[in-house]
XYZ file of C-alpha atoms in Angstrom:
378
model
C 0.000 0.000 0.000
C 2.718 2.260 1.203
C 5.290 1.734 -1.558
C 2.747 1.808 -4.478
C -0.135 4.082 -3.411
C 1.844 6.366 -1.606
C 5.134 6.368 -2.455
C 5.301 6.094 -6.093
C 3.062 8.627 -7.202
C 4.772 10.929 -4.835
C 7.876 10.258 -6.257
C 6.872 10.484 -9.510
C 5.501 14.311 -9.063
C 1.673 12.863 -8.598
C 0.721 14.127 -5.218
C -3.002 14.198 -6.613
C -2.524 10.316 -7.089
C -1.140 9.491 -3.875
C -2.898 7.986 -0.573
C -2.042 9.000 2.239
C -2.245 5.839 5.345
C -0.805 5.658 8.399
C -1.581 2.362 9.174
C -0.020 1.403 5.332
C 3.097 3.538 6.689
C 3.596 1.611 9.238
C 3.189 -1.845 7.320
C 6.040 -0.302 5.193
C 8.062 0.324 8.496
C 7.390 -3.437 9.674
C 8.552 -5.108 6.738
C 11.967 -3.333 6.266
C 12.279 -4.154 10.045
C 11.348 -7.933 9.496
C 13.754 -7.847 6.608
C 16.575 -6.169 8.540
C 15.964 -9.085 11.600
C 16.082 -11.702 8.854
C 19.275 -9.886 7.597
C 21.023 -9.400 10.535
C 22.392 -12.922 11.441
C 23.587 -13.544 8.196
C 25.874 -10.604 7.988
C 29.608 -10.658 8.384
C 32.214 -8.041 9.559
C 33.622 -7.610 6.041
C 30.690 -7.546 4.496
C 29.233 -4.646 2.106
C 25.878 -4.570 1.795
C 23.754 -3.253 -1.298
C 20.387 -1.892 -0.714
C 17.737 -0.791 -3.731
C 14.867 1.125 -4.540
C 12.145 2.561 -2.783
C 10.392 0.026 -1.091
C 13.513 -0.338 1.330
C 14.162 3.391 1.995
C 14.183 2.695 6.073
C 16.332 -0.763 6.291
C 19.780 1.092 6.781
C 17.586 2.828 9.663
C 16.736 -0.369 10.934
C 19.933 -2.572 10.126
C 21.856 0.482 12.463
C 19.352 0.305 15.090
C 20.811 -3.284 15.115
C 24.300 -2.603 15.631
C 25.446 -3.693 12.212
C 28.154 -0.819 11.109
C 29.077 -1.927 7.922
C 28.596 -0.103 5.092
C 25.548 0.147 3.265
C 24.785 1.681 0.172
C 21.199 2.357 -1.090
C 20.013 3.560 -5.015
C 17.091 4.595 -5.653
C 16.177 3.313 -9.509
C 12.987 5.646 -9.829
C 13.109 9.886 -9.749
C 13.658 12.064 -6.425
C 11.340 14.517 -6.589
C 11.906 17.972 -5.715
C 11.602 19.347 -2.221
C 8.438 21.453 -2.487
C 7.029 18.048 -3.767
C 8.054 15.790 -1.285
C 7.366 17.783 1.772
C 3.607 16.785 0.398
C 4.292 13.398 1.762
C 3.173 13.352 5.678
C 6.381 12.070 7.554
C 9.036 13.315 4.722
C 11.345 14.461 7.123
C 11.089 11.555 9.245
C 11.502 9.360 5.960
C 14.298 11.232 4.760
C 16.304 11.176 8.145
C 16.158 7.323 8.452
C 17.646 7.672 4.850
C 20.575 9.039 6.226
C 21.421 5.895 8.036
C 23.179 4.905 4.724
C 26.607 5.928 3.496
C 25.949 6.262 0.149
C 22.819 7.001 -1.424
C 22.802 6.954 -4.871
C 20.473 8.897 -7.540
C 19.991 7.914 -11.361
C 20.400 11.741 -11.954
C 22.382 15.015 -11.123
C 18.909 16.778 -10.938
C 17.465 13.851 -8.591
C 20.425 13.633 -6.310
C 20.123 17.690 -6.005
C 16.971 17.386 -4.968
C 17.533 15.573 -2.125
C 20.401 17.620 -0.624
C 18.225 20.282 -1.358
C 15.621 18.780 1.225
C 17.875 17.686 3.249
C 19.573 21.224 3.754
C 16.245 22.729 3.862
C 13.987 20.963 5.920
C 16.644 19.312 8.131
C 19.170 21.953 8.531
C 21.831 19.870 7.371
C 24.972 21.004 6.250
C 27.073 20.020 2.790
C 30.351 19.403 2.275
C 31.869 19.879 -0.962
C 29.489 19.487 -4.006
C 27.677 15.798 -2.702
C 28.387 15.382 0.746
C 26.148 15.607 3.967
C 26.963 16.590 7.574
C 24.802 14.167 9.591
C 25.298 13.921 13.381
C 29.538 13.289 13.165
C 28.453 11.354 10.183
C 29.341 11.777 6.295
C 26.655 10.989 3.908
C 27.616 10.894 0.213
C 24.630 11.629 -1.780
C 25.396 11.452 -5.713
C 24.105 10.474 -8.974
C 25.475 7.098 -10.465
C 23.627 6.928 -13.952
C 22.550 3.123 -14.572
C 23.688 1.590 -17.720
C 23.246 -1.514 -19.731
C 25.359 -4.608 -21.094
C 25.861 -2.052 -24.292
C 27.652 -4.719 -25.987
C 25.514 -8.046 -25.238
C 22.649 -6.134 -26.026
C 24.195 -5.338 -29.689
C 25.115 -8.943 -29.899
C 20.897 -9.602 -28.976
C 20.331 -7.807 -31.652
C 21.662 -9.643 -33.975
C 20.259 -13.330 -32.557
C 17.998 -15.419 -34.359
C 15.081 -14.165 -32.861
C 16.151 -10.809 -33.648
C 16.139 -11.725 -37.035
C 13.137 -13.496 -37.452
C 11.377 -10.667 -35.698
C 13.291 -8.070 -38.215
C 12.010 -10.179 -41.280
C 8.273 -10.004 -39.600
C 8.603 -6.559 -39.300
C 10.118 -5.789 -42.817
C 7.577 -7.949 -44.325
C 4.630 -6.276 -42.441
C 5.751 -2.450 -42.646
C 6.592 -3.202 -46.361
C 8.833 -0.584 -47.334
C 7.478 1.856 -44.639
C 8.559 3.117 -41.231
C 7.616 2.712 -37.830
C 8.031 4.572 -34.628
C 8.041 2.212 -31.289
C 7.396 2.965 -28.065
C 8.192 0.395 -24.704
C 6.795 0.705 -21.906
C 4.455 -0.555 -18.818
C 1.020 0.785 -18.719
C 1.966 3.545 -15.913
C 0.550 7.066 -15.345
C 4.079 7.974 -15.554
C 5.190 6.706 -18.931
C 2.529 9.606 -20.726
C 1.404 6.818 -23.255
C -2.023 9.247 -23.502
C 0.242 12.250 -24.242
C 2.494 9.769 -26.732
C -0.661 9.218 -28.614
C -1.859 12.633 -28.978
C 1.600 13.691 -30.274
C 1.156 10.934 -33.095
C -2.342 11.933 -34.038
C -0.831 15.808 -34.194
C 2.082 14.376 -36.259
C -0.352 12.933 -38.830
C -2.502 16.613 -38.701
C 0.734 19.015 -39.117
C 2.280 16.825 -41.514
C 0.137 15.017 -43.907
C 2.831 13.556 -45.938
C 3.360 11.022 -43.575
C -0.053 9.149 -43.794
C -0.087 5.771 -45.109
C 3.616 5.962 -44.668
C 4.608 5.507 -41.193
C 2.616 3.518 -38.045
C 3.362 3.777 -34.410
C 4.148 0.083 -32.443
C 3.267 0.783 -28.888
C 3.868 -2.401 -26.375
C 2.510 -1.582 -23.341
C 2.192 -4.671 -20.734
C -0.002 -4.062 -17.830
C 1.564 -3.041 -14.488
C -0.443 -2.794 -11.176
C -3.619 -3.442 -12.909
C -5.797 -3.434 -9.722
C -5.089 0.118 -8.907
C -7.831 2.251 -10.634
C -5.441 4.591 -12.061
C -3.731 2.099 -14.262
C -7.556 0.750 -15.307
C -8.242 4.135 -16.506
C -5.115 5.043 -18.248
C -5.946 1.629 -20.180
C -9.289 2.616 -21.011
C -8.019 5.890 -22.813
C -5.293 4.536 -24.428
C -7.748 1.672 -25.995
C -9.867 4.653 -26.898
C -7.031 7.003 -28.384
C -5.904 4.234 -30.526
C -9.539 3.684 -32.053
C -9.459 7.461 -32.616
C -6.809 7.515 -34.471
C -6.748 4.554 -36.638
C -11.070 5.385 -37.281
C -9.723 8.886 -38.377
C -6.419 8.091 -40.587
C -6.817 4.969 -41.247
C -7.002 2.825 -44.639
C -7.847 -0.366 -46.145
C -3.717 -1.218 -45.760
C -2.248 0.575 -43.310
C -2.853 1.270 -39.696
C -1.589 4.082 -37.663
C -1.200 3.105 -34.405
C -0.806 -0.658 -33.115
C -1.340 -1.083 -29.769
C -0.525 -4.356 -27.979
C -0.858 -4.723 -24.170
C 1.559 -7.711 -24.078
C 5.425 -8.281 -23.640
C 8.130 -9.863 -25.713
C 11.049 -11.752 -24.908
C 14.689 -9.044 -24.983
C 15.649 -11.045 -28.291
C 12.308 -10.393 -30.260
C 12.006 -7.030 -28.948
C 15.897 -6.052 -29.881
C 14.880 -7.098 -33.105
C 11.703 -4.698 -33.408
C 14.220 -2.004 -32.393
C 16.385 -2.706 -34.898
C 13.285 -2.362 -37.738
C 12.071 0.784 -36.301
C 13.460 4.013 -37.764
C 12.519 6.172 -34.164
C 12.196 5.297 -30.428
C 9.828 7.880 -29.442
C 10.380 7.723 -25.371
C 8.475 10.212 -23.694
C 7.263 9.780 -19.816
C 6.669 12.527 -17.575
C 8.814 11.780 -15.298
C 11.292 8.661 -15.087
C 14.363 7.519 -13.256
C 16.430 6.811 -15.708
C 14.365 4.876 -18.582
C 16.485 1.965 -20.492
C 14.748 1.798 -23.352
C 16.169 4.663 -24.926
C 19.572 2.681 -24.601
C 18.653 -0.798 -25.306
C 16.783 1.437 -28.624
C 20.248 2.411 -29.275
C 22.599 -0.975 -28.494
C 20.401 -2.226 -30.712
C 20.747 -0.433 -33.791
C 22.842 -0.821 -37.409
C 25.573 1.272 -37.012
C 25.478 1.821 -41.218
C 21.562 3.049 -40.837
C 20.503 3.774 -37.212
C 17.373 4.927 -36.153
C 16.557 8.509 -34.137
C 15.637 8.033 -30.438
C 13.672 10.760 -29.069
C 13.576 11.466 -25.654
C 11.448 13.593 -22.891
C 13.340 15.930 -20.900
C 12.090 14.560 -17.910
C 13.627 11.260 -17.772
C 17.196 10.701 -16.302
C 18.113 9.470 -19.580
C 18.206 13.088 -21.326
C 21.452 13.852 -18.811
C 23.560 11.034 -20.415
C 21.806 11.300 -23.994
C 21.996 15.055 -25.546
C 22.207 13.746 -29.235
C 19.080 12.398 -28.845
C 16.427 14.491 -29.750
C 15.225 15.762 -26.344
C 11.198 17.424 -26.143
C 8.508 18.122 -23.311
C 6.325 15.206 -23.940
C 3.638 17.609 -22.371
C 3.791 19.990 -25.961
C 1.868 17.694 -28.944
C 3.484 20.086 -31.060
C 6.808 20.162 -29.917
C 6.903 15.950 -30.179
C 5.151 15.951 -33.103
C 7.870 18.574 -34.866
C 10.619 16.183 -33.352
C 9.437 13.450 -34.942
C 9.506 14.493 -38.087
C 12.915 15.641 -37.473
C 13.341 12.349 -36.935
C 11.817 11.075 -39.918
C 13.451 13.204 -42.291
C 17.358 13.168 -40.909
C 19.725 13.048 -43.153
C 21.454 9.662 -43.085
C 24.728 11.475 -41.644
C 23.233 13.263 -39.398
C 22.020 9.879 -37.849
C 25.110 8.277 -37.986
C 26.611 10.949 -36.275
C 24.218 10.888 -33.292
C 24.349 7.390 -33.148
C 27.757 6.895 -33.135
C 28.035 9.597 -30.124
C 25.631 7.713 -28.288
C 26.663 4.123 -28.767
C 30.378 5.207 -27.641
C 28.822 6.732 -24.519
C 26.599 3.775 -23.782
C 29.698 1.265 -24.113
C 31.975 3.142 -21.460
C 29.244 4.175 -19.053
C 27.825 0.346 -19.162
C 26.123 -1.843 -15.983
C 29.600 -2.998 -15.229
C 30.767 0.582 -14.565
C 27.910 2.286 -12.763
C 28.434 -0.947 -10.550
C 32.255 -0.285 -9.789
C 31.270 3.838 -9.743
C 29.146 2.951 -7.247
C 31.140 0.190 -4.941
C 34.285 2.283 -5.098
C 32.139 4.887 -3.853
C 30.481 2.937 -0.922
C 34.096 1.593 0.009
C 36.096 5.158 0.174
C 33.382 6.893 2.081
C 33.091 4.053 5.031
């Protein structure tokens, strides 16, 4: 209740989505404490030990109220919202405090991880040190951002897997000759699949030309379907995408396909691979892989155009992708046809940047950023 009613919206900017429980509160307090008594034993004196994501904001609280001094790290895989947002949340300070029981706390952005010194200078009075560092009762508190990355290279290798290429031949054979735009993503309030839509529809209004000639592929598994949130967003995306193919569609093509399933990594790095654009717009996201596995996943001698919403982590690491607010129709709808229309040079140039970035800043390193990190500050 606590971690997805309460917690997630509020992270995610959506204080108008949120519930607000004390008794799921403190269900979200018991089980990081069970978890931390189940821990406990098994820890050793040289052990380090690696905490993530949001449902487990408290167990460093709980592990120290334990006696256990070793060093913990935490990272939090999902945004950090900014402090006028968060003091929304009944108990931030409180939260946020029993945070600071970890030595590292690691953010999937620069603008995440400054929001939460931000709070913590504000609300709590602390003090920083340097540019990332926290003064916390004799304590130091490194609070940074350690972009996530991806297997860059095993993904490319995915890519080019038999399943890849049976899905690439489905693809070809279906699109016949024309191009598609995909979009990935769980059905989630957050992704702005009902503002992805609109954009489309606006792309096929401003620019005619492309009628007939180019399709949006939207996967979208459910996620949390018993909330009523998620049953709505379903509802009008089900909607949009009989709007849309009742008003531009024709006898052999159809704009938008919609599918509410998933696909195995193989078959979908294949679908990437046939799709000239990765149109990845949420409203607000951690990081957001996609845009990376879109790009891992590419041919370097005719890559495909990934563009991106300013509001996920991603748009730090990615500048040659072509950033937007996914909240302007317009503005997404003009990228895309930027997209559409790029010279094949230009592409390969933006590519290129990208794919060099995504090899050295992979999974491996953000791991041995991070664990270097956790090991220097304890």
């Amino acid at each position: 209740g606590f971690a997805n009613k309460t917690l997630w919206p509020v992270l995610h900017y959506r204080l108008d989505l949120a519930v607000f429980d004390r008794r799921a509160e403190e269900g979200y307090r018991r089980v990081n404490e069970r978890f931390a008594v189940r821990l406990r034993p098994l820890v050793q004196s040289d052990d380090i030990i690696w905490v993530h994501d949001y449902h487990f904001l408290s167990l460093a609280a709980e592990l120290r109220a334990m006696d256990v001094g070793n060093p913990i790290g935490f990272f939090l895989h999902i945004p950090f919202p900014a402090p006028e947002i968060l003091a929304g949340l009944p108990n931030a300070a409180t939260l946020v405090r029993r945070m600071l029981a970890y030595d590292v706390i690691g953010f999937q952005s620069k603008r995440c991880a400054d929001n939460f010194r931000r709070f913590a200078i504000e609300e709590l009075d602390l003090v920083l040190e340097g540019e990332d560092v926290l003064k916390v009762e004799g304590r130091r508190v490194t609070a940074r951002a350690f972009p996530i990355g991806i297997d860059a290279a095993g993904y490319s290798k995915q890519a080019m897997s038999p399943e890849a290429r049976r899905a690439m031949a489905r693809m070809e054979k279906l699109l016949n000759g024309r191009q598609q735009i995909i979009g990935v993503d769980r059905i989630d309030y957050s992704k702005g699949l009902p503002e992805r839509f609109r954009a489309f529809e606006r792309l096929l209004e401003d620019y005619p030309e492309n009628r007939g000639r180019v399709s949006l592929m939207q996967v979208a598994p459910p996620s949390r379907s018993e909330l009523d949130a998620y049953v709505e967003i379903r509802r009008e995306l089900e909607e949009l995408t009989g709007h849309v193919n009742g008003r531009f569609g024709d006898l052999d093509w159809v704009p938008i396909r919609y599918m509410t399933r998933s696909f195995q990594r193989r078959v979908l790095a294949g679908i990437y691979r046939s799709s000239r654009v990765a149109l990845v717009t949420p409203l607000r996201d951690g990081m957001n892989l996609v845009a990376k596995e879109y790009v891992a996943a590419q041919r370097a001698e005719d890559p495909g155009v990934v563009v991106l919403s300013r509001f996920a982590g991603a748009a730090e690491q990615m500048p040659e992708a072509l950033i937007v607010n996914p909240h302007s129709a317009e503005g997404v709808a003009a990228s895309l046809q930027h997209a559409l229309t790029m010279s094949l040079e230009e592409r390969r140039q933006r590519w290129q940047a990208l794919f060099d970035r995504l090899c050295e800043e992979d999974a491996a390193s953000w791991a041995r950023s991070f664990m270097d990190t956790l090991r220097q500050v304890h």
